[in-house]
Coordinates of C-alpha atoms in Angstrom, one line a residue:
Chain A
X1 CA -14.1 -2.6 0.7
X2 CA -15.3 -5.2 -1.8
X3 CA -18.5 -3.3 -3.1
X4 CA -18.0 -3.3 -6.6
X5 CA -19.7 0.1 -7.6
X6 CA -19.7 0.2 -12.0
X7 CA -19.7 -2.8 -13.9
X8 CA -18.5 -2.4 -17.5
X9 CA -21.6 -2.6 -19.8
X10 CA -20.3 -2.3 -24.1
X11 CA -17.7 -1.5 -24.7
X12 CA -14.1 -3.2 -25.0
X13 CA -13.1 -5.8 -23.1
X14 CA -10.8 -5.3 -20.8
X15 CA -8.8 -8.5 -21.8
X16 CA -8.7 -7.4 -25.1
X17 CA -7.4 -4.2 -23.9
X18 CA -4.8 -5.2 -22.5
X19 CA -3.4 -7.8 -25.2
X20 CA -3.2 -4.6 -27.5
X21 CA -1.8 -2.7 -24.5
X22 CA 1.1 -5.0 -23.8
X23 CA 1.8 -5.9 -27.6
X24 CA 1.2 -2.3 -29.2
X25 CA 4.1 -1.0 -26.5
X26 CA 6.4 -3.9 -26.7
X27 CA 6.2 -3.5 -30.2
X28 CA 6.3 0.8 -30.6
X29 CA 9.9 0.3 -27.5
X30 CA 11.5 -2.1 -30.1
X31 CA 11.2 0.1 -33.0
X32 CA 13.5 2.9 -31.3
X33 CA 16.3 0.1 -31.7
X34 CA 16.0 1.1 -35.4
X35 CA 18.1 3.9 -34.1
X36 CA 20.9 0.9 -33.0
X37 CA 20.2 -0.8 -36.7
X38 CA 20.1 2.6 -38.7
X39 CA 22.6 4.3 -36.7
X40 CA 20.9 7.4 -36.4
X41 CA 17.7 9.1 -33.5
X42 CA 14.8 9.3 -35.6
X43 CA 13.3 6.8 -34.2
X44 CA 13.7 8.3 -30.7
X45 CA 9.1 9.2 -31.3
X46 CA 8.3 5.8 -31.0
X47 CA 8.9 5.8 -27.4
X48 CA 6.4 7.7 -27.0
X49 CA 4.4 6.2 -28.7
X50 CA 4.4 3.4 -26.2
X51 CA 3.7 5.5 -24.4
X52 CA 0.2 6.6 -25.3
X53 CA -0.2 2.9 -25.9
X54 CA 1.3 1.5 -21.9
X55 CA -1.0 5.0 -20.8
X56 CA -4.1 3.6 -22.7
X57 CA -4.0 -0.3 -21.2
X58 CA -3.2 1.6 -17.8
X59 CA -5.9 3.4 -17.1
X60 CA -8.3 0.7 -18.2
X61 CA -7.3 -0.7 -15.7
X62 CA -7.9 1.1 -13.0
X63 CA -10.3 1.4 -13.6
X64 CA -11.8 -2.0 -13.4
X65 CA -9.4 -1.5 -10.2
X66 CA -10.9 1.5 -8.7
X67 CA -14.6 0.1 -9.9
X68 CA -14.3 -1.5 -6.4
X69 CA -14.6 1.2 -3.8
X70 CA -10.9 0.8 -2.1
X71 CA -10.6 3.9 0.0
X72 CA -8.0 5.5 -0.6
X73 CA -8.9 7.5 -3.7
X74 CA -8.0 7.2 -7.7
X75 CA -4.5 9.0 -7.5
X76 CA -2.9 5.5 -5.4
X77 CA -3.1 3.9 -7.9
X78 CA -1.0 5.6 -10.1
X79 CA 1.5 6.4 -8.2
X80 CA 1.9 2.1 -7.0
X81 CA 2.0 1.9 -10.6
X82 CA 5.3 3.8 -10.9
X83 CA 6.7 3.2 -7.6
X84 CA 7.3 -0.7 -8.8
X85 CA 7.8 0.7 -12.3
X86 CA 10.4 2.5 -11.3
X87 CA 12.5 0.1 -9.7
X88 CA 12.1 -2.8 -11.7
X89 CA 12.8 -0.3 -15.6
X90 CA 16.0 0.4 -13.4
X91 CA 17.2 -2.8 -13.0
X92 CA 16.4 -3.8 -16.3
X93 CA 18.2 -1.7 -18.5
X94 CA 21.3 -3.5 -17.4
X95 CA 19.8 -6.3 -19.6
X96 CA 20.8 -4.3 -22.8
X97 CA 18.3 -5.7 -25.9
X98 CA 16.3 -7.7 -23.2
X99 CA 15.3 -4.4 -21.2
X100 CA 12.1 -5.0 -21.9
X101 CA 10.9 -8.1 -21.9
X102 CA 13.3 -8.1 -18.5
X103 CA 11.2 -5.1 -17.1
X104 CA 8.5 -6.9 -18.2
X105 CA 8.9 -10.2 -16.6
X106 CA 10.9 -8.0 -12.7
X107 CA 7.6 -6.0 -12.8
X108 CA 5.2 -8.6 -13.1
X109 CA 6.8 -10.0 -10.2
X110 CA 7.4 -7.2 -7.9
X111 CA 3.2 -6.0 -9.0
X112 CA 2.4 -9.8 -8.1
X113 CA 3.7 -10.4 -4.6
X114 CA 2.3 -6.3 -4.1
X115 CA -0.6 -7.7 -5.2
X116 CA -0.2 -10.3 -2.7
X117 CA 0.5 -9.1 0.1
X118 CA -2.4 -5.7 0.1
X119 CA -5.1 -8.3 -0.6
X120 CA -4.1 -10.8 2.2
X121 CA -1.7 -9.6 4.7
X122 CA -3.4 -6.2 4.5
X123 CA -6.9 -8.1 3.7
X124 CA -8.7 -6.3 1.1
X125 CA -10.1 -9.4 -0.2
X126 CA -10.2 -7.8 -4.2
X127 CA -10.5 -10.2 -6.7
X128 CA -9.4 -7.3 -9.3
X129 CA -6.3 -7.1 -7.2
X130 CA -3.5 -9.6 -7.9
X131 CA -4.0 -8.7 -12.1
X132 CA -4.8 -5.0 -11.0
X133 CA -1.4 -4.0 -8.7
X134 CA 0.6 -7.2 -11.5
X135 CA -0.8 -4.5 -14.4
X136 CA 0.1 -1.4 -14.0
X137 CA 3.4 -2.1 -12.1
X138 CA 4.3 -3.4 -15.6
X139 CA 2.8 -0.5 -17.0
X140 CA 4.9 1.9 -15.2
X141 CA 7.9 0.0 -15.5
X142 CA 6.9 0.3 -19.4
X143 CA 5.7 3.7 -19.2
X144 CA 9.4 4.5 -18.3
X145 CA 11.2 2.7 -20.4
X146 CA 9.4 4.7 -23.7
X147 CA 10.0 8.3 -21.8
X148 CA 13.4 6.8 -21.9
X149 CA 13.8 5.4 -25.0
X150 CA 11.6 9.3 -27.0
X151 CA 14.4 11.2 -24.9
X152 CA 17.4 9.3 -25.2
X153 CA 16.8 7.4 -28.2
X154 CA 17.9 4.4 -26.6
X155 CA 16.5 2.2 -23.6
X156 CA 20.5 0.6 -21.7
X157 CA 21.8 1.8 -19.0
X158 CA 24.7 2.7 -20.6
X159 CA 22.5 4.6 -23.1
X160 CA 21.1 5.7 -20.2
X161 CA 24.2 7.4 -18.2
X162 CA 26.5 9.1 -20.1
X163 CA 25.8 11.6 -22.3
X164 CA 27.8 14.4 -23.7
X165 CA 28.3 17.5 -23.9
X166 CA 30.9 20.0 -26.9
X167 CA 32.9 22.2 -25.1
X168 CA 34.7 24.8 -27.5
X169 CA 34.0 22.2 -30.2
X170 CA 35.7 18.7 -28.6
X171 CA 33.2 15.9 -27.3
X172 CA 33.6 15.8 -23.5
X173 CA 31.4 12.8 -22.0
X174 CA 29.7 13.9 -19.3
X175 CA 27.9 11.9 -17.0
X176 CA 25.2 15.0 -16.2
X177 CA 23.7 15.1 -19.5
X178 CA 22.0 12.3 -19.1
X179 CA 18.0 11.1 -18.2
X180 CA 19.5 9.9 -15.1
X181 CA 22.7 11.6 -13.9
X182 CA 20.4 14.8 -15.0
X183 CA 17.5 13.2 -13.3
X184 CA 14.8 13.7 -16.8
X185 CA 14.1 10.4 -15.1
X186 CA 11.8 12.2 -12.1
X187 CA 10.3 14.0 -14.8
X188 CA 8.9 11.2 -16.7
X189 CA 7.9 9.8 -13.4
X190 CA 5.4 12.5 -12.5
X191 CA 4.6 13.4 -16.1
X192 CA 3.5 9.3 -16.3
X193 CA 2.2 9.4 -12.2
X194 CA -0.2 11.9 -13.4
X195 CA -1.6 10.9 -17.0
X196 CA -1.9 7.3 -15.0
X197 CA -4.0 8.7 -13.0
X198 CA -5.8 11.3 -14.8
X199 CA -8.6 10.2 -16.9
X200 CA -10.6 7.4 -14.3
X201 CA -10.6 10.5 -11.7
X202 CA -11.7 12.7 -14.1
X203 CA -14.1 10.9 -16.3
X204 CA -15.8 8.1 -13.2
X205 CA -18.9 8.8 -12.1
X206 CA -22.9 7.4 -13.5
X207 CA -21.6 9.1 -17.1
X208 CA -19.3 6.8 -17.6
X209 CA -18.1 5.9 -21.3
X210 CA -15.1 3.9 -22.0
X211 CA -14.4 5.6 -25.2
X212 CA -14.9 8.6 -23.6
X213 CA -11.8 7.9 -21.1
X214 CA -9.6 5.8 -22.6
X215 CA -9.4 8.8 -25.8
X216 CA -8.6 11.1 -22.6
X217 CA -6.2 8.7 -21.6
X218 CA -4.6 9.7 -25.5
X219 CA -5.0 12.1 -25.2
X220 CA -3.2 13.3 -21.1
X221 CA -0.5 10.5 -23.3
X222 CA 0.5 12.7 -26.0
X223 CA 0.6 15.8 -24.5
X224 CA 3.1 13.9 -21.2
X225 CA 5.4 13.4 -24.8
X226 CA 4.8 17.2 -26.4
X227 CA 7.7 17.9 -22.2
X228 CA 9.4 14.9 -22.5
X229 CA 10.1 16.0 -26.6
X230 CA 11.1 19.0 -25.6
X231 CA 13.2 17.5 -23.3
X232 CA 15.1 15.6 -25.5
X233 CA 16.6 18.1 -27.1
X234 CA 19.1 18.1 -24.3
X235 CA 20.4 14.4 -25.6
X236 CA 19.2 13.6 -28.9
X237 CA 19.7 15.6 -32.3
X238 CA 18.1 18.5 -33.0
X239 CA 16.2 16.3 -36.0
X240 CA 15.6 13.8 -33.7
X241 CA 13.8 15.2 -31.4
X242 CA 11.9 17.8 -33.7
X243 CA 10.4 14.9 -35.6
X244 CA 8.9 13.5 -31.8
X245 CA 8.2 17.1 -30.8
X246 CA 5.8 16.8 -34.5
X247 CA 4.2 13.6 -33.6
X248 CA 3.7 14.8 -29.4
X249 CA 1.0 17.2 -31.1
X250 CA -0.6 16.2 -33.9
X251 CA -1.8 13.3 -31.8
X252 CA -2.4 15.8 -29.2
X253 CA -4.6 18.0 -31.4
X254 CA -6.0 15.3 -33.0
X255 CA -6.6 13.4 -29.7
X256 CA -7.8 16.7 -27.6
X257 CA -10.6 16.8 -30.1
X258 CA -11.8 14.1 -30.3
X259 CA -12.5 13.8 -27.0
X260 CA -14.2 16.8 -27.2
X261 CA -16.5 16.1 -29.1
X262 CA -16.7 13.0 -27.3
X263 CA -17.5 14.9 -24.0
X264 CA -20.6 17.2 -26.3
X265 CA -21.4 13.7 -27.1
X266 CA -22.5 13.0 -23.8
X267 CA -23.3 16.3 -21.9
X268 CA -27.0 17.0 -21.6
X269 CA -26.8 20.3 -22.6
X270 CA -23.5 21.8 -24.3
X271 CA -23.6 26.4 -24.1
X272 CA -20.1 27.2 -26.2
X273 CA -19.6 30.0 -23.3
X274 CA -16.6 33.2 -25.0
X275 CA -14.1 34.6 -22.3
X276 CA -15.0 37.7 -20.8
X277 CA -16.7 39.5 -23.5
X278 CA -14.3 43.4 -23.8
X279 CA -16.5 45.8 -21.9
X280 CA -17.9 48.9 -25.0
X281 CA -15.2 51.1 -24.9
X282 CA -17.2 54.6 -23.8
Chain B
X1 CA -23.4 -8.8 -3.6
X2 CA -25.3 -5.8 -3.4
X3 CA -23.9 -2.5 -1.9
X4 CA -26.3 -3.1 1.1
X5 CA -25.3 -6.0 2.0
X6 CA -22.2 -6.2 1.3
X7 CA -19.4 -6.4 4.2
X8 CA -16.6 -4.1 4.7
X9 CA -13.8 -7.2 3.9
X10 CA -10.8 -4.8 5.0
X11 CA -11.9 -5.0 9.1
X12 CA -9.3 -5.5 11.5
X13 CA -9.0 -9.1 11.4
X14 CA -5.7 -10.1 10.7
X15 CA -4.9 -12.8 8.4
X16 CA -1.7 -15.6 10.4
X17 CA -1.6 -17.6 7.7
X18 CA -0.3 -13.9 5.1
X19 CA 1.3 -12.9 7.8
X20 CA 4.1 -16.0 8.6
X21 CA 3.9 -16.2 4.6
X22 CA 5.2 -12.8 4.4
X23 CA 7.9 -13.4 7.0
X24 CA 8.6 -16.2 5.1
X25 CA 9.1 -13.8 2.5
X26 CA 10.9 -11.3 3.9
X27 CA 13.2 -14.1 4.9
X28 CA 13.8 -15.3 1.4
X29 CA 14.3 -12.7 0.0
X30 CA 17.1 -11.5 2.9
X31 CA 18.8 -14.7 1.6
X32 CA 19.4 -14.1 -1.7
X33 CA 20.4 -10.5 -0.9
X34 CA 23.1 -12.3 1.4
X35 CA 23.7 -14.4 -0.7
X36 CA 24.3 -12.4 -4.4
X37 CA 26.3 -9.8 -2.4
X38 CA 26.4 -10.4 1.5
X39 CA 28.9 -6.8 3.1
X40 CA 27.4 -4.4 2.1
X41 CA 24.7 -5.3 -0.2
X42 CA 23.0 -6.8 2.8
X43 CA 24.1 -3.4 5.0
X44 CA 21.9 -1.5 2.9
X45 CA 18.6 -4.2 2.3
X46 CA 17.9 -4.3 6.2
X47 CA 18.3 -0.3 5.8
X48 CA 16.3 0.1 3.8
X49 CA 13.3 -2.5 5.6
X50 CA 14.3 -0.4 8.5
X51 CA 13.6 3.0 6.1
X52 CA 10.0 1.6 4.7
X53 CA 8.8 -0.2 7.5
X54 CA 9.1 2.9 10.0
X55 CA 7.7 5.2 6.9
X56 CA 4.3 2.2 6.8
X57 CA 4.5 2.9 10.8
X58 CA 4.5 6.0 10.7
X59 CA 1.8 7.0 8.3
X60 CA -0.5 5.4 10.6
X61 CA 0.2 8.5 13.2
X62 CA -1.3 10.6 10.7
X63 CA -4.5 12.4 10.7
X64 CA -6.4 12.0 7.4
X65 CA -9.6 13.1 6.8
X66 CA -9.8 12.7 2.8
X67 CA -13.1 14.3 1.3
X68 CA -15.6 14.0 4.6
X69 CA -13.1 16.7 6.3
X70 CA -13.6 18.7 3.1
X71 CA -16.7 19.1 3.7
X72 CA -15.6 19.0 7.6
X73 CA -17.7 16.3 8.6
X74 CA -14.7 14.1 9.9
X75 CA -11.7 15.1 11.2
X76 CA -7.9 15.1 9.9
X77 CA -6.4 16.8 7.5
X78 CA -9.0 16.7 3.8
X79 CA -6.5 14.8 1.3
X80 CA -5.8 10.4 1.0
X81 CA -3.5 8.7 2.9
X82 CA -0.6 8.3 -0.3
X83 CA -0.9 12.1 -0.3
X84 CA 0.0 12.8 2.6
X85 CA 2.6 10.2 3.6
X86 CA 4.4 11.3 -0.1
X87 CA 4.2 15.0 0.6
X88 CA 5.8 14.6 4.8
X89 CA 8.4 12.0 3.5
X90 CA 9.8 13.6 0.7
X91 CA 10.1 16.5 2.2
X92 CA 12.0 14.5 5.1
X93 CA 14.2 13.4 2.2
X94 CA 14.9 16.4 0.9
X95 CA 16.0 17.5 4.1
X96 CA 18.2 15.2 4.6
X97 CA 19.3 14.2 1.7
X98 CA 21.3 18.2 2.6
X99 CA 23.1 16.6 5.4
X100 CA 24.1 12.9 3.7
X101 CA 27.8 13.8 3.7
X102 CA 27.2 14.4 7.5
X103 CA 26.8 11.2 8.1
X104 CA 23.9 8.5 9.0
X105 CA 22.9 9.5 12.7
X106 CA 22.9 13.7 11.0
X107 CA 21.1 12.7 8.0
X108 CA 18.0 10.8 9.5
X109 CA 17.5 13.3 11.7
X110 CA 17.9 16.0 9.9
X111 CA 14.7 13.9 7.7
X112 CA 12.9 12.9 10.8
X113 CA 12.9 16.9 11.8
X114 CA 11.9 17.7 7.8
X115 CA 9.1 15.5 8.0
X116 CA 8.0 16.4 10.5
X117 CA 8.4 20.4 10.5
X118 CA 6.9 20.0 6.4
X119 CA 3.0 18.5 8.9
X120 CA 3.2 20.3 11.3
X121 CA 2.8 23.4 9.4
X122 CA 0.5 21.5 7.2
X123 CA -1.7 20.1 10.6
X124 CA -1.6 24.1 11.6
X125 CA -2.1 25.8 8.4
X126 CA -5.0 23.4 8.3
X127 CA -6.6 24.3 12.0
X128 CA -6.8 28.2 11.2
X129 CA -8.5 27.1 7.4
X130 CA -10.7 25.0 9.7
X131 CA -11.1 26.9 12.4
X132 CA -11.1 30.8 10.3
X133 CA -12.5 29.8 7.7
X134 CA -14.9 27.3 8.1
X135 CA -15.9 28.6 11.4
X136 CA -15.4 24.5 12.8
X137 CA -14.4 23.8 16.3
X138 CA -11.6 20.4 16.9
X139 CA -13.3 17.5 18.1
X140 CA -12.9 14.5 17.8
X141 CA -15.4 11.5 17.0
X142 CA -13.8 8.6 18.4
X143 CA -13.0 9.1 21.2
X144 CA -15.0 11.6 24.3
X145 CA -12.4 12.7 25.6
X146 CA -8.6 13.8 24.6
X147 CA -5.9 11.8 25.5
X148 CA -3.0 13.8 26.2
X149 CA -5.3 17.5 27.2
X150 CA -7.7 15.5 28.7
X151 CA -10.2 18.3 27.0
X152 CA -14.0 16.7 25.8
X153 CA -14.9 16.2 23.3
X154 CA -18.7 15.7 22.9
X155 CA -20.1 18.9 23.4
X156 CA -18.2 20.5 20.5
X157 CA -19.1 17.6 17.6
X158 CA -22.3 18.7 15.2
X159 CA -25.2 16.0 15.1
X160 CA -24.2 13.9 12.1
X161 CA -20.5 13.6 12.0
X162 CA -17.7 12.3 13.2
X163 CA -15.7 14.7 14.5
X164 CA -14.5 17.7 12.2
X165 CA -10.9 19.8 12.6
X166 CA -7.5 18.9 13.5
X167 CA -8.3 18.1 17.9
X168 CA -4.2 18.0 19.7
X169 CA -4.3 14.4 19.9
X170 CA -3.7 14.0 15.7
X171 CA -1.8 17.1 15.7
X172 CA 0.3 15.6 18.2
X173 CA -0.4 12.2 16.0
X174 CA 1.0 13.6 12.8
X175 CA 3.9 15.2 13.6
X176 CA 5.2 12.2 14.7
X177 CA 4.0 9.9 12.3
X178 CA 6.2 12.9 9.8
X179 CA 9.1 12.9 12.1
X180 CA 9.0 8.2 11.3
X181 CA 8.7 9.4 7.6
X182 CA 10.8 11.3 7.4
X183 CA 13.2 9.5 8.6
X184 CA 12.3 6.7 7.0
X185 CA 12.7 7.6 3.4
X186 CA 16.3 9.8 4.4
X187 CA 17.6 6.0 5.4
X188 CA 16.7 4.8 2.9
X189 CA 18.1 7.0 0.5
X190 CA 21.5 7.2 2.5
X191 CA 22.1 3.8 2.6
X192 CA 21.2 3.7 -1.2
X193 CA 23.9 6.2 -2.1
X194 CA 26.6 5.2 0.1
X195 CA 26.3 1.7 -1.7
X196 CA 26.2 3.0 -5.0
X197 CA 29.1 5.7 -4.5
X198 CA 30.6 2.3 -2.9
X199 CA 29.7 -0.1 -6.0
X200 CA 29.3 1.5 -9.4
X201 CA 32.9 3.1 -9.8
X202 CA 33.9 0.0 -10.4
X203 CA 31.1 -1.1 -12.3
X204 CA 30.5 1.6 -15.0
X205 CA 34.8 2.3 -14.9
X206 CA 34.6 5.7 -14.4
X207 CA 36.0 7.8 -11.1
X208 CA 33.6 8.0 -8.2
X209 CA 33.1 11.9 -9.0
X210 CA 31.6 11.3 -12.0
X211 CA 29.5 8.2 -11.1
X212 CA 27.5 10.7 -8.3
X213 CA 24.8 12.1 -10.2
X214 CA 24.2 9.0 -11.2
X215 CA 24.2 7.6 -7.4
X216 CA 21.8 10.5 -6.2
X217 CA 19.5 10.7 -9.1
X218 CA 19.1 6.6 -9.0
X219 CA 19.2 6.3 -5.0
X220 CA 17.0 9.4 -5.6
X221 CA 14.8 7.6 -7.4
X222 CA 14.7 4.2 -6.0
X223 CA 14.3 5.5 -2.7
X224 CA 11.4 7.9 -3.9
X225 CA 9.3 4.8 -5.7
X226 CA 10.0 2.7 -2.3
X227 CA 7.9 5.9 -0.1
X228 CA 5.0 5.2 -2.7
X229 CA 5.0 2.3 -2.6
X230 CA 4.8 2.1 1.3
X231 CA 2.6 4.3 1.4
X232 CA -0.2 3.1 -1.0
X233 CA -0.2 0.0 1.2
X234 CA -0.3 1.7 4.1
X235 CA -3.4 3.3 2.5
X236 CA -4.9 0.5 1.6
X237 CA -4.1 -1.1 5.7
X238 CA -6.2 2.0 7.1
X239 CA -9.2 2.1 3.5
X240 CA -9.7 5.7 3.7
X241 CA -9.8 8.1 7.1
X242 CA -7.7 7.8 10.1
X243 CA -7.8 10.8 13.3
X244 CA -4.5 9.8 14.9
X245 CA -2.6 7.2 17.6
X246 CA -6.6 6.6 19.5
X247 CA -8.2 5.4 16.3
X248 CA -9.4 2.4 16.8
X249 CA -7.9 1.8 12.8
X250 CA -4.5 2.7 14.8
X251 CA -4.8 -0.9 16.0
X252 CA -3.6 -3.0 12.1
X253 CA -0.3 -1.4 12.9
X254 CA 0.4 -4.6 12.6
X255 CA -0.7 -5.7 9.4
X256 CA 1.0 -2.8 7.5
X257 CA 4.8 -3.2 9.3
X258 CA 4.8 -7.1 7.3
X259 CA 3.5 -5.6 4.2
X260 CA 5.6 -3.1 4.4
X261 CA 8.6 -5.0 5.6
X262 CA 8.0 -7.7 2.1
X263 CA 7.7 -4.5 0.0
X264 CA 10.2 -3.0 0.9
X265 CA 12.4 -5.8 1.0
X266 CA 11.0 -7.0 -2.2
X267 CA 11.9 -3.6 -3.3
X268 CA 15.0 -3.0 -1.7
X269 CA 16.7 -6.7 -3.5
X270 CA 16.0 -5.3 -7.0
X271 CA 17.6 -1.4 -6.0
X272 CA 20.7 -4.3 -4.5
X273 CA 21.1 -6.1 -7.5
X274 CA 21.3 -3.2 -10.1
X275 CA 25.1 -3.1 -8.9
X276 CA 25.7 -6.4 -8.7
X277 CA 28.2 -7.5 -10.9
X278 CA 27.1 -10.1 -13.5

């Protein structure tokens, strides 16, 4: 049903968010390449920042799409974003340094065709559908690539499929201790899929405010980054993983505080409820 | 366009031009696959397309109620199409993956049984909650008599609702849908797994035993991705709620078949390309 129930009033136009999100994500993913140039793993945390940038863009795309009553619930948009994104991302990792750009192009092609399929074959006839599904496939692919860079320190197929374990002082190659072989990609998949669909689902309604939703997205992104940073202890050096964890925790605390401020600002009234009070002891 | 004047666009109408374009796209994608990887790659892709179509078709059987069902105002299970399809399909996929070593037929049947079982348990518990928790009888609003049992529905239907609970036909539809979805998901997984087991050792210069975790994980992720894409496209086709195979919306399935085939072929081609030597 192509009934637009809400319009974007005020706030930053969608195209600005699109461009900022795209550029920010690509730059942050490429900054993790400093790992290769400097021979360390200290720059992995940029992958997490790429995740946050992509998610902020993606959640606004979901808002644009779901303003039309699509009748399937907001979470389905997050699911198709990552379902099509993971496919593009896995193939793109084969292209070495070009991987993020290939992921972008490939995801755009997949998303465009899926948009055509749902708009024309399935007769959805929603004006924003093709563009939104294209954007969301890109967001899904780049988010997963950001998680991959955060957890493994790189985004190439060889780096994602092979790791090493040390047995009694000897370093042995292992394909189970890797991003794909160890199944960490499944965790990254759902961390991203939940983080992208939750913000609009949680803030939609008559009191929707753009900055509050985007701040919630950043908060969800940093929360996912904390989990991913903990997982990265298995695959990259402890110092690099610690840097990611500290960045994620500080980012989460800041965005959470900001989000609470905005929630109080937009609320009609605010009662600072306390936990269940202690009953007087006798 | 005001909300009142707008007609629901996603009606039952077919769009013949777009359907033809979709079929042409499907043939082109199969052709590309034949050029880059004839034989094993094309076989895997055909398996993926069949699996995707099974998922897309099976999802139409599942009684999806959404938010109205949670309030007892529409029949079906009280959640969205994408969630139910993903739940049934992934339950089947995990069931089928255990039997992957016992051959294609055993694994696909196991996956189907897993998905059907999951939906049967879900439907039963949902009806428990409806009948004993919310105190509402099961009645369909779309048909006068249950097509299987012949029970009349109108006496049990509350005024102002579209029916409620989970009538017998919806239960049967749910089990059929879960079976088809689980079988489809498993078929995709098995096809990709056998392709990766065959091709990855040569590509990565490692032994077959070493490649197993990567092959399993990559095939699993592609299967999950394909499953979600197909489930959401079917959700777009249904737009909201469906009662089961007796619902008028069920007649929209040809659109979903074409859409699922094109989407599965596209994603499956990408999954095949990952092991094609460059």
